[in-house]
Structure formats: structure tokens, C-alpha cells
XYZ file of N, CA and C in Angstrom:
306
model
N 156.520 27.729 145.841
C 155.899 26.505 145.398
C 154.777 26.148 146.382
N 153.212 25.606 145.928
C 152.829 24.793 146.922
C 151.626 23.835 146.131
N 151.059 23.641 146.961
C 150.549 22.183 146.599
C 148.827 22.000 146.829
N 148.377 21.793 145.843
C 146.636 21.865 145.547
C 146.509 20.034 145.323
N 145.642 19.252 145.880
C 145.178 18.505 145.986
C 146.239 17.600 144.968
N 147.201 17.152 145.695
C 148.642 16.642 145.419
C 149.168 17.023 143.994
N 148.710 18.333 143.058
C 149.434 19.094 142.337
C 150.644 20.011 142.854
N 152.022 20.186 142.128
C 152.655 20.883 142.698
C 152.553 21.996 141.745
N 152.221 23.063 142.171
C 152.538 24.504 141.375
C 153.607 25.463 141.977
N 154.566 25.836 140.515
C 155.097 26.787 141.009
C 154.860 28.314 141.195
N 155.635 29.181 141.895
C 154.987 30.296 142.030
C 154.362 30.515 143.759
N 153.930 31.659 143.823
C 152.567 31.715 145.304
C 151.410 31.748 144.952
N 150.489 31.186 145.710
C 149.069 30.648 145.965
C 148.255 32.198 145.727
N 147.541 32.338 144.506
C 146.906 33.427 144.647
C 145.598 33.629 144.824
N 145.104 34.437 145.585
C 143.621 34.273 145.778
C 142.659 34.286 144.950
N 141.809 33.865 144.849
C 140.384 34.026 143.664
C 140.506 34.942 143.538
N 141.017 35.522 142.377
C 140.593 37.053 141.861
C 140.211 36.419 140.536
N 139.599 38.066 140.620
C 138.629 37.759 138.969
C 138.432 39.084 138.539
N 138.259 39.439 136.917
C 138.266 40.563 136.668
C 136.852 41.213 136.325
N 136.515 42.668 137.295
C 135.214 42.524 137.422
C 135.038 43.675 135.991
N 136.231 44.602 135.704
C 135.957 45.940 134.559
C 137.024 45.478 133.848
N 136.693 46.363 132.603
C 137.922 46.494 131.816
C 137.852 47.621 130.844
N 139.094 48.354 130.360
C 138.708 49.526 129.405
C 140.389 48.947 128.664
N 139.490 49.133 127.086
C 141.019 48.878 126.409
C 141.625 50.069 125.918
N 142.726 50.933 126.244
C 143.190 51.889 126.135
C 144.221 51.493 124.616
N 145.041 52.624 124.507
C 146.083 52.699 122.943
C 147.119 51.138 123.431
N 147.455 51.048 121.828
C 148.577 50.365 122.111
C 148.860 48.893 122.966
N 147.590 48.057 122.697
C 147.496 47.062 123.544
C 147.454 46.857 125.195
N 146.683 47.844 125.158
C 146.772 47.799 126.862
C 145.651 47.982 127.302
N 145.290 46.889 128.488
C 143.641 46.807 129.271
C 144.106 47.335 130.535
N 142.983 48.260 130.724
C 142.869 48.660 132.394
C 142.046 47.890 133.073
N 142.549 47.245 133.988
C 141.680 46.182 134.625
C 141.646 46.784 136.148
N 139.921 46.502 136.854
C 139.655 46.139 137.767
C 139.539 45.016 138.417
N 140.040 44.603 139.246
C 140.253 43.508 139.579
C 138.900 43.193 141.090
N 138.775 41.699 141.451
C 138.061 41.426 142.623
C 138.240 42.235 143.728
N 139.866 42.581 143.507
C 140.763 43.189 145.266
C 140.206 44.119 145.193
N 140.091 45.074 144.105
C 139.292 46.348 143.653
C 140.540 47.099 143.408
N 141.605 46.249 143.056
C 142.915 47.064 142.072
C 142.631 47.193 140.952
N 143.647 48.924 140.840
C 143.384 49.043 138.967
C 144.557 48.468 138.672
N 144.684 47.551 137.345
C 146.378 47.601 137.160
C 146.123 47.385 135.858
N 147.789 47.506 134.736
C 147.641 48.010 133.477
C 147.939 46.094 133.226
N 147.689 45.861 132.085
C 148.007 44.689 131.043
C 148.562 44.877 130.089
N 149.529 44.755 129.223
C 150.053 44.715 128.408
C 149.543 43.575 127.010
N 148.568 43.378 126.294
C 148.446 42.582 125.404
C 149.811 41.945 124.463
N 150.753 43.398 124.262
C 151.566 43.003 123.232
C 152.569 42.102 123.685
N 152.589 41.630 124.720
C 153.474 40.881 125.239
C 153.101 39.036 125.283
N 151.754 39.349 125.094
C 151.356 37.712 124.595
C 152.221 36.869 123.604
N 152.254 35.928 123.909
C 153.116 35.023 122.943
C 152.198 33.680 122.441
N 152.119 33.574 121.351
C 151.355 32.245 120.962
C 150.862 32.502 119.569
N 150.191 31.931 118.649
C 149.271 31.994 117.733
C 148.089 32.364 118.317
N 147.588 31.511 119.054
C 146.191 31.874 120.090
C 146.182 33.578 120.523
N 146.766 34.560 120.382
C 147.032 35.606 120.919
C 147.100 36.473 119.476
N 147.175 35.923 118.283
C 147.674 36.805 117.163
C 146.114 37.596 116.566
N 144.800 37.225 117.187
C 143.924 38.261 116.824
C 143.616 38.902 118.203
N 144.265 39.200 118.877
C 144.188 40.175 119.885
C 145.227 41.465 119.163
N 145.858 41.368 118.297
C 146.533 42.725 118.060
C 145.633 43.351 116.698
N 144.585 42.981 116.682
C 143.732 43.206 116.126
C 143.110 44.688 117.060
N 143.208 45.826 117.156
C 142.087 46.687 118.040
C 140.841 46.459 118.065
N 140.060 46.037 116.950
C 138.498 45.201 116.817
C 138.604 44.558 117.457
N 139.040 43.522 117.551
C 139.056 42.868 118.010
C 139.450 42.409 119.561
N 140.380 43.047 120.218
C 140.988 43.450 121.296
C 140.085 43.985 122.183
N 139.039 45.070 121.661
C 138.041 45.967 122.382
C 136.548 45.093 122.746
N 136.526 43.949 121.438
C 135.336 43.188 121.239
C 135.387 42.376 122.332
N 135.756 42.393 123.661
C 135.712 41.294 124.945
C 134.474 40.953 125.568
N 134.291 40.004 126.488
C 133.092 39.982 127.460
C 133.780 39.280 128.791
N 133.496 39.560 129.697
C 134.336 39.347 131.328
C 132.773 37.973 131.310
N 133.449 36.715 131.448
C 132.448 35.727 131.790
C 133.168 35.167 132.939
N 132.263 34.986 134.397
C 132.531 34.476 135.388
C 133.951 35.236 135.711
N 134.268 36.394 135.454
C 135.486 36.835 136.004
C 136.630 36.739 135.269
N 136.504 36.258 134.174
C 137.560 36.006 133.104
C 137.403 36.720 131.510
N 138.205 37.584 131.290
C 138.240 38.105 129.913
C 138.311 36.828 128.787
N 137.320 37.189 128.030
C 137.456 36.183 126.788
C 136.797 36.700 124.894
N 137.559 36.517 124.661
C 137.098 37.480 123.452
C 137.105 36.263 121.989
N 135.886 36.416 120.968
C 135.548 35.778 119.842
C 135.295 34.609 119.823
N 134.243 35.167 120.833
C 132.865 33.877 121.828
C 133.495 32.932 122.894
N 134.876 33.116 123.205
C 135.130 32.229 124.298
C 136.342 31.682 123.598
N 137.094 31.805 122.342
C 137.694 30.998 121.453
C 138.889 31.528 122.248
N 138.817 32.364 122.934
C 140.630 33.728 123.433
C 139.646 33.547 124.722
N 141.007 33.368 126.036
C 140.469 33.729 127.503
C 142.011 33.963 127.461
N 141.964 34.583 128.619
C 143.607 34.327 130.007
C 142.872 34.780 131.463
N 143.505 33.174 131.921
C 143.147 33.779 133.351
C 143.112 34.826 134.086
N 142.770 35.417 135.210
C 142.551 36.891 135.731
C 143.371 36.369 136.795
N 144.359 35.189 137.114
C 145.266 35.160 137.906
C 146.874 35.438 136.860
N 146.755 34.939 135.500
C 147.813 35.544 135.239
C 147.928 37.060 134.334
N 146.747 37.459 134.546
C 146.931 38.801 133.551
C 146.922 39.903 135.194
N 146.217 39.256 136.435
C 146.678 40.044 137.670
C 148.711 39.999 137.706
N 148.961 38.842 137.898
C 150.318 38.614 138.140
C 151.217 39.395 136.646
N 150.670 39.375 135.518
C 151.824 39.958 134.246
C 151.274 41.328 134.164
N 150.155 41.799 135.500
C 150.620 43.260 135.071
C 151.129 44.393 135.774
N 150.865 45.880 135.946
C 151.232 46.332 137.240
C 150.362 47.094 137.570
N 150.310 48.040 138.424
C 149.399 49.154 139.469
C 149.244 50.008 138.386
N 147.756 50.288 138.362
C 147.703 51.731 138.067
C 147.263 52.709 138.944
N 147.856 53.733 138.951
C 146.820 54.518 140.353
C 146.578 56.238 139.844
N 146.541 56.543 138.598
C 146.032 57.786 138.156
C 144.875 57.906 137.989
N 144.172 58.920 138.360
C 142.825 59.686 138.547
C 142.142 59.988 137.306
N 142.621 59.642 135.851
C 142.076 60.091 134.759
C 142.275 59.642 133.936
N 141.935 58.268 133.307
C 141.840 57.648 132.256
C 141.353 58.414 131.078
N 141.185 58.666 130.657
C 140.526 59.519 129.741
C 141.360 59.705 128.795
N 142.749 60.459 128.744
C 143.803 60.573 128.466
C 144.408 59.486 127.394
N 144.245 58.302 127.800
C 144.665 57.114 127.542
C 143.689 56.074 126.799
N 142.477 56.355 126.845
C 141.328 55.537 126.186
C 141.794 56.041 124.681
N 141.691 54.692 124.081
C 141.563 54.954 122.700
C 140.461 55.186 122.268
């Protein structure tokens, strides 16, 4: 837990990251570069909401633009922060995407 200008948030304090790449591979999944200059995988299909139901769209999914560090797709109408799509995803560390690009 800690505390931003007498907000309490739970969780740890994460640094400005922001997402500087992205490649959308099969099966709902973004390879993200991150600020730290980590690769790590995202999982789309794991979104929950209405707000999230034209991301399982692949058109749509692929159709993104990284503004100010933040993925946002169908002009800004779809974002998620690049602090929680850093935190909901994990490491990638293989040498060859290629494989995996849809």
C-alpha cells in the first residue's frame, strides 16, 4: 500500500513506465516493449468488461496507436494503462518473434 498526495493505493508504487513498441501476435497477445526496455507478453483475452469486447476483434486488436506511452485503439475510445498491462503480464525473453506474429 502507499500513498500519493493523501490517496491511498493498493498494491507497490510503480515507476513511470510507458509502452514504447508493440507487435500483436496469435491469439490475443501483444508483445510489448516497455520504458525499462522489457519485452513482456499481454494477454488480451483475459480482459473483462464490455469496453474490452472489440479488442477480440483481430482488426481491430492490431488497429492500435501507443499515444504518450499508452496503447489505445478506435481513436482513443479503448486505452489500458502501461502500468497495468506491465503488472498483468510476464517476461518475454526469446530471440525470434517471428514464429509467433500473426
Amino acid at each position: 500500500m502507499y500513498i500519493i498526495d493523501d490517496v491511498c493505493y493498493a498494491g507497490e508504487v510503480t515507476p513511470n513506465i510507458k509502452v514504447k513498441e508493440a507487435t500483436v501476435l496469435r491469439g490475443g497477445m501483444i508483445l510489448i516493449t516497455f520504458s525499462t526496455g522489457e519485452q513482456r507478453l499481454f494477454d488480451t483475452t483475459l480482459l473483462t468488461g464490455t469496453a474490452f469486447e472489440p479488442l477480440k476483434d483481430e482488426k481491430v486488436l492490431s488497429d492500435f496507436t501507443i499515444f504518450h506511452g499508452v496503447m489505445t485503439w478506435m481513436n482513443g475510445d479503448i486505452d489500458i494503462a502501461p502500468e497495468t498491462m506491465y503488472a498483468d503480464s510476464y517476461p518475454y525473453t526469446a530471440k525470434d518473434v517471428s514464429v509467433a506474429v500473426g
